[in-house]
Amino acid sequence: MIEGEFTRNSKETWWCTGTNIIKHTVITEELPESEKRRSASFAGEVPHVGERFTTIYDPAAKRPLWGIGHIGWMAFCSGSFLKSEGRRIQLPFLTQINEGDCSDKTRLFNDELALPERVEVYRHDNDLVFAYAVAQSTYFAGWTIPVRFDYTQYDYSGEDPLKPFWRGAAAVTSIRKATQPLVPPGGMEQIGRRRGE
């Protein structure tokens, strides 16, 4: 489970059920009027504080998790994906770079969780387009967990060299054992209905 305020006005909770990804969104703030007008022109009606939405993504869905949420997933949840055959790392932030033309060099921590210690994604011409690196880690509950990491995504503006498009750093402030996260019953019921269609 990943939970956070990945957008300005909502809290999102993401669950992986093993076959699907479920996103539950709760609107926590009203958007400023200027942003409401812009959002309404793209998406229609603008949601209000307290409204809730559930979206289910099947295994073939492209880019269900992006931006800061994608970085959190990469740091703490991506080990089994990165060990799988034929996987392709998507870029966290939308860009004009064609991800289908990219390849990566990835180094994982040597334990069961196998989180990434370093990830580099290259364009077909060997230009670096994304870099993630753990600066400090700790050993917790039998796993190596990153506690400080940074990332940079580059964009192609038509001129060389590639320019930094998004750059960030993160530090973990606490780690604790928790109970196993459970998908809300309504979410699992929706998956069951979809499979029956």
Tab-separated table of C-alpha atoms in Angstrom:
chain	number	residue	atom	x	y	z
A	1	MET	CA	0.000	0.000	0.000
A	2	ILE	CA	1.178	3.531	-0.845
A	3	GLU	CA	-0.589	6.506	0.681
A	4	GLY	CA	0.135	10.188	0.293
A	5	GLU	CA	-0.852	13.641	-0.902
A	6	PHE	CA	0.418	13.225	-4.440
A	7	THR	CA	-1.775	16.030	-5.783
A	8	ARG	CA	-2.477	19.478	-4.350
A	9	ASN	CA	-6.042	18.821	-3.248
A	10	SER	CA	-6.381	15.107	-2.480
A	11	LYS	CA	-5.122	12.146	-0.531
A	12	GLU	CA	-4.562	8.955	-2.523
A	13	THR	CA	-4.248	5.373	-1.329
A	14	TRP	CA	-2.945	2.728	-3.743
A	15	TRP	CA	-3.238	-1.028	-3.183
A	16	CYS	CA	-1.744	-3.829	-5.255
A	17	THR	CA	-3.959	-6.916	-4.963
A	18	GLY	CA	-1.517	-9.150	-6.842
A	19	THR	CA	-3.522	-8.873	-10.071
A	20	ASN	CA	-4.890	-5.327	-10.058
A	21	ILE	CA	-4.056	-1.889	-8.708
A	22	ILE	CA	-6.755	0.008	-6.830
A	23	LYS	CA	-6.580	3.783	-6.317
A	24	HIS	CA	-8.829	5.432	-3.727
A	25	THR	CA	-8.938	9.251	-3.793
A	26	VAL	CA	-10.392	11.606	-1.171
A	27	ILE	CA	-10.634	15.321	-2.035
A	28	THR	CA	-9.149	17.271	0.895
A	29	GLU	CA	-9.072	20.886	-0.409
A	30	GLU	CA	-10.952	23.096	-2.809
A	31	LEU	CA	-8.926	24.243	-5.801
A	32	PRO	CA	-8.432	27.999	-6.351
A	33	GLU	CA	-10.999	29.443	-8.792
A	34	SER	CA	-8.448	29.804	-11.622
A	35	GLU	CA	-7.502	26.112	-11.331
A	36	LYS	CA	-11.164	25.064	-11.048
A	37	ARG	CA	-11.911	26.727	-14.392
A	38	ARG	CA	-8.895	25.118	-16.060
A	39	SER	CA	-9.668	21.687	-14.571
A	40	ALA	CA	-13.335	21.940	-15.578
A	41	SER	CA	-12.377	22.713	-19.172
A	42	PHE	CA	-10.353	19.455	-19.334
A	43	ALA	CA	-12.270	17.073	-17.093
A	44	GLY	CA	-15.766	18.486	-16.718
A	45	GLU	CA	-17.186	18.861	-13.214
A	46	VAL	CA	-14.630	19.647	-10.488
A	47	PRO	CA	-14.921	17.489	-7.336
A	48	HIS	CA	-15.437	19.081	-3.911
A	49	VAL	CA	-13.971	18.455	-0.446
A	50	GLY	CA	-15.052	15.106	0.975
A	51	GLU	CA	-15.863	13.450	-2.355
A	52	ARG	CA	-14.322	9.983	-2.828
A	53	PHE	CA	-13.415	8.036	-5.946
A	54	THR	CA	-12.163	4.500	-6.557
A	55	THR	CA	-10.359	3.518	-9.764
A	56	ILE	CA	-9.261	-0.024	-10.644
A	57	TYR	CA	-6.407	-0.688	-13.059
A	58	ASP	CA	-5.879	-4.088	-14.624
A	59	PRO	CA	-2.363	-5.532	-15.133
A	60	ALA	CA	-2.130	-4.111	-18.677
A	61	ALA	CA	-2.845	-0.517	-17.596
A	62	LYS	CA	-0.215	1.999	-18.615
A	63	ARG	CA	1.018	4.638	-16.181
A	64	PRO	CA	-1.458	4.209	-13.339
A	65	LEU	CA	1.031	5.692	-10.850
A	66	TRP	CA	3.148	8.679	-11.845
A	67	GLY	CA	4.982	11.692	-10.443
A	68	ILE	CA	5.886	11.656	-6.753
A	69	GLY	CA	3.771	8.526	-6.212
A	70	HIS	CA	5.878	6.705	-8.805
A	71	ILE	CA	9.080	7.765	-7.010
A	72	GLY	CA	7.693	6.400	-3.715
A	73	TRP	CA	6.805	3.134	-5.444
A	74	MET	CA	10.290	2.877	-6.950
A	75	ALA	CA	11.995	3.495	-3.600
A	76	PHE	CA	9.904	1.141	-1.446
A	77	CYS	CA	7.797	-1.248	-3.562
A	78	SER	CA	9.463	-1.956	-6.908
A	79	GLY	CA	11.747	-4.901	-6.074
A	80	SER	CA	9.603	-7.722	-7.470
A	81	PHE	CA	8.842	-5.689	-10.612
A	82	LEU	CA	12.513	-4.873	-11.218
A	83	LYS	CA	13.451	-8.568	-10.912
A	84	SER	CA	10.799	-9.643	-13.435
A	85	GLU	CA	11.630	-10.598	-17.026
A	86	GLY	CA	10.855	-8.164	-19.808
A	87	ARG	CA	9.876	-5.285	-17.531
A	88	ARG	CA	10.270	-1.739	-18.816
A	89	ILE	CA	10.728	1.154	-16.407
A	90	GLN	CA	8.401	4.052	-17.119
A	91	LEU	CA	9.582	7.599	-16.500
A	92	PRO	CA	7.950	9.146	-13.410
A	93	PHE	CA	7.049	12.442	-15.070
A	94	LEU	CA	5.426	12.856	-18.477
A	95	THR	CA	7.833	13.990	-21.156
A	96	GLN	CA	8.297	13.933	-24.918
A	97	ILE	CA	10.816	11.101	-24.643
A	98	ASN	CA	9.506	7.825	-26.094
A	99	GLU	CA	9.796	5.305	-23.236
A	100	GLY	CA	9.643	2.441	-25.739
A	101	ASP	CA	13.068	3.500	-27.002
A	102	CYS	CA	14.640	3.440	-23.527
A	103	SER	CA	16.699	0.833	-21.670
A	104	ASP	CA	17.981	0.778	-18.103
A	105	LYS	CA	20.857	-0.217	-15.852
A	106	THR	CA	19.634	-1.178	-12.402
A	107	ARG	CA	21.448	-2.322	-9.261
A	108	LEU	CA	19.309	-3.905	-6.497
A	109	PHE	CA	20.046	-4.434	-2.827
A	110	ASN	CA	20.948	-8.061	-2.167
A	111	ASP	CA	18.046	-9.241	0.016
A	112	GLU	CA	14.547	-10.688	-0.387
A	113	LEU	CA	12.882	-7.291	-0.885
A	114	ALA	CA	15.458	-6.338	-3.584
A	115	LEU	CA	14.742	-2.610	-3.646
A	116	PRO	CA	16.785	-0.554	-6.122
A	117	GLU	CA	20.058	0.985	-4.980
A	118	ARG	CA	20.577	2.721	-8.321
A	119	VAL	CA	18.463	3.042	-11.481
A	120	GLU	CA	19.582	4.696	-14.707
A	121	VAL	CA	17.304	4.925	-17.761
A	122	TYR	CA	18.890	5.693	-21.143
A	123	ARG	CA	17.469	6.827	-24.445
A	124	HIS	CA	18.254	4.821	-27.599
A	125	ASP	CA	21.225	7.149	-28.272
A	126	ASN	CA	22.643	6.427	-24.766
A	127	ASP	CA	21.643	9.807	-23.307
A	128	LEU	CA	20.754	9.475	-19.623
A	129	VAL	CA	17.072	10.427	-19.170
A	130	PHE	CA	16.443	9.377	-15.566
A	131	ALA	CA	18.639	8.623	-12.550
A	132	TYR	CA	17.665	7.413	-9.064
A	133	ALA	CA	20.305	6.761	-6.412
A	134	VAL	CA	20.203	5.803	-2.739
A	135	ALA	CA	22.587	7.930	-0.679
A	136	GLN	CA	21.924	6.161	2.637
A	137	SER	CA	20.110	3.008	3.690
A	138	THR	CA	19.352	1.103	6.869
A	139	TYR	CA	18.678	-2.522	7.746
A	140	PHE	CA	15.171	-3.009	9.180
A	141	ALA	CA	13.143	-6.200	9.743
A	142	GLY	CA	15.563	-8.180	7.570
A	143	TRP	CA	15.400	-5.758	4.632
A	144	THR	CA	17.611	-2.984	3.315
A	145	ILE	CA	15.485	0.190	3.251
A	146	PRO	CA	16.554	3.480	1.630
A	147	VAL	CA	16.458	6.403	4.047
A	148	ARG	CA	17.956	9.063	1.750
A	149	PHE	CA	17.741	9.112	-2.030
A	150	ASP	CA	17.634	11.534	-4.937
A	151	TYR	CA	16.378	11.451	-8.502
A	152	THR	CA	16.634	13.502	-11.684
A	153	GLN	CA	14.625	13.223	-14.869
A	154	TYR	CA	15.892	14.902	-18.019
A	155	ASP	CA	13.851	16.155	-20.938
A	156	TYR	CA	14.624	16.488	-24.603
A	157	SER	CA	13.839	19.956	-25.944
A	158	GLY	CA	15.180	19.286	-29.432
A	159	GLU	CA	18.652	20.521	-28.593
A	160	ASP	CA	21.517	18.695	-26.960
A	161	PRO	CA	22.323	18.160	-24.189
A	162	LEU	CA	19.284	16.937	-22.275
A	163	LYS	CA	18.223	19.354	-19.544
A	164	PRO	CA	17.059	18.470	-16.022
A	165	PHE	CA	13.262	18.436	-16.130
A	166	TRP	CA	12.494	17.308	-12.574
A	167	ARG	CA	14.872	16.919	-9.654
A	168	GLY	CA	14.195	15.902	-6.077
A	169	ALA	CA	15.532	14.330	-2.910
A	170	ALA	CA	13.843	12.502	-0.058
A	171	ALA	CA	14.652	11.496	3.507
A	172	VAL	CA	12.794	8.912	5.590
A	173	THR	CA	11.877	10.330	9.000
A	174	SER	CA	10.570	7.134	10.622
A	175	ILE	CA	10.228	3.411	9.985
A	176	ARG	CA	7.962	1.105	11.971
A	177	LYS	CA	6.294	-2.261	11.660
A	178	ALA	CA	2.656	-2.070	10.672
A	179	THR	CA	-0.215	-4.445	10.165
A	180	GLN	CA	-0.732	-5.827	6.684
A	181	PRO	CA	-2.644	-3.284	4.573
A	182	LEU	CA	-6.078	-4.469	3.498
A	183	VAL	CA	-7.966	-3.445	0.388
A	184	PRO	CA	-11.419	-2.068	1.307
A	185	PRO	CA	-14.169	-4.660	0.682
A	186	GLY	CA	-15.858	-2.354	-1.862
A	187	GLY	CA	-12.707	-2.339	-3.989
A	188	MET	CA	-12.460	-6.135	-4.089
A	189	GLU	CA	-16.180	-6.381	-4.918
A	190	GLN	CA	-15.642	-4.056	-7.894
A	191	ILE	CA	-12.801	-6.267	-9.145
A	192	GLY	CA	-15.072	-9.326	-8.819
A	193	ARG	CA	-17.817	-7.620	-10.816
A	194	ARG	CA	-15.334	-6.651	-13.549
A	195	ARG	CA	-14.049	-10.210	-13.855
A	196	GLY	CA	-17.631	-11.454	-14.201
A	197	GLU	CA	-18.398	-9.085	-17.084
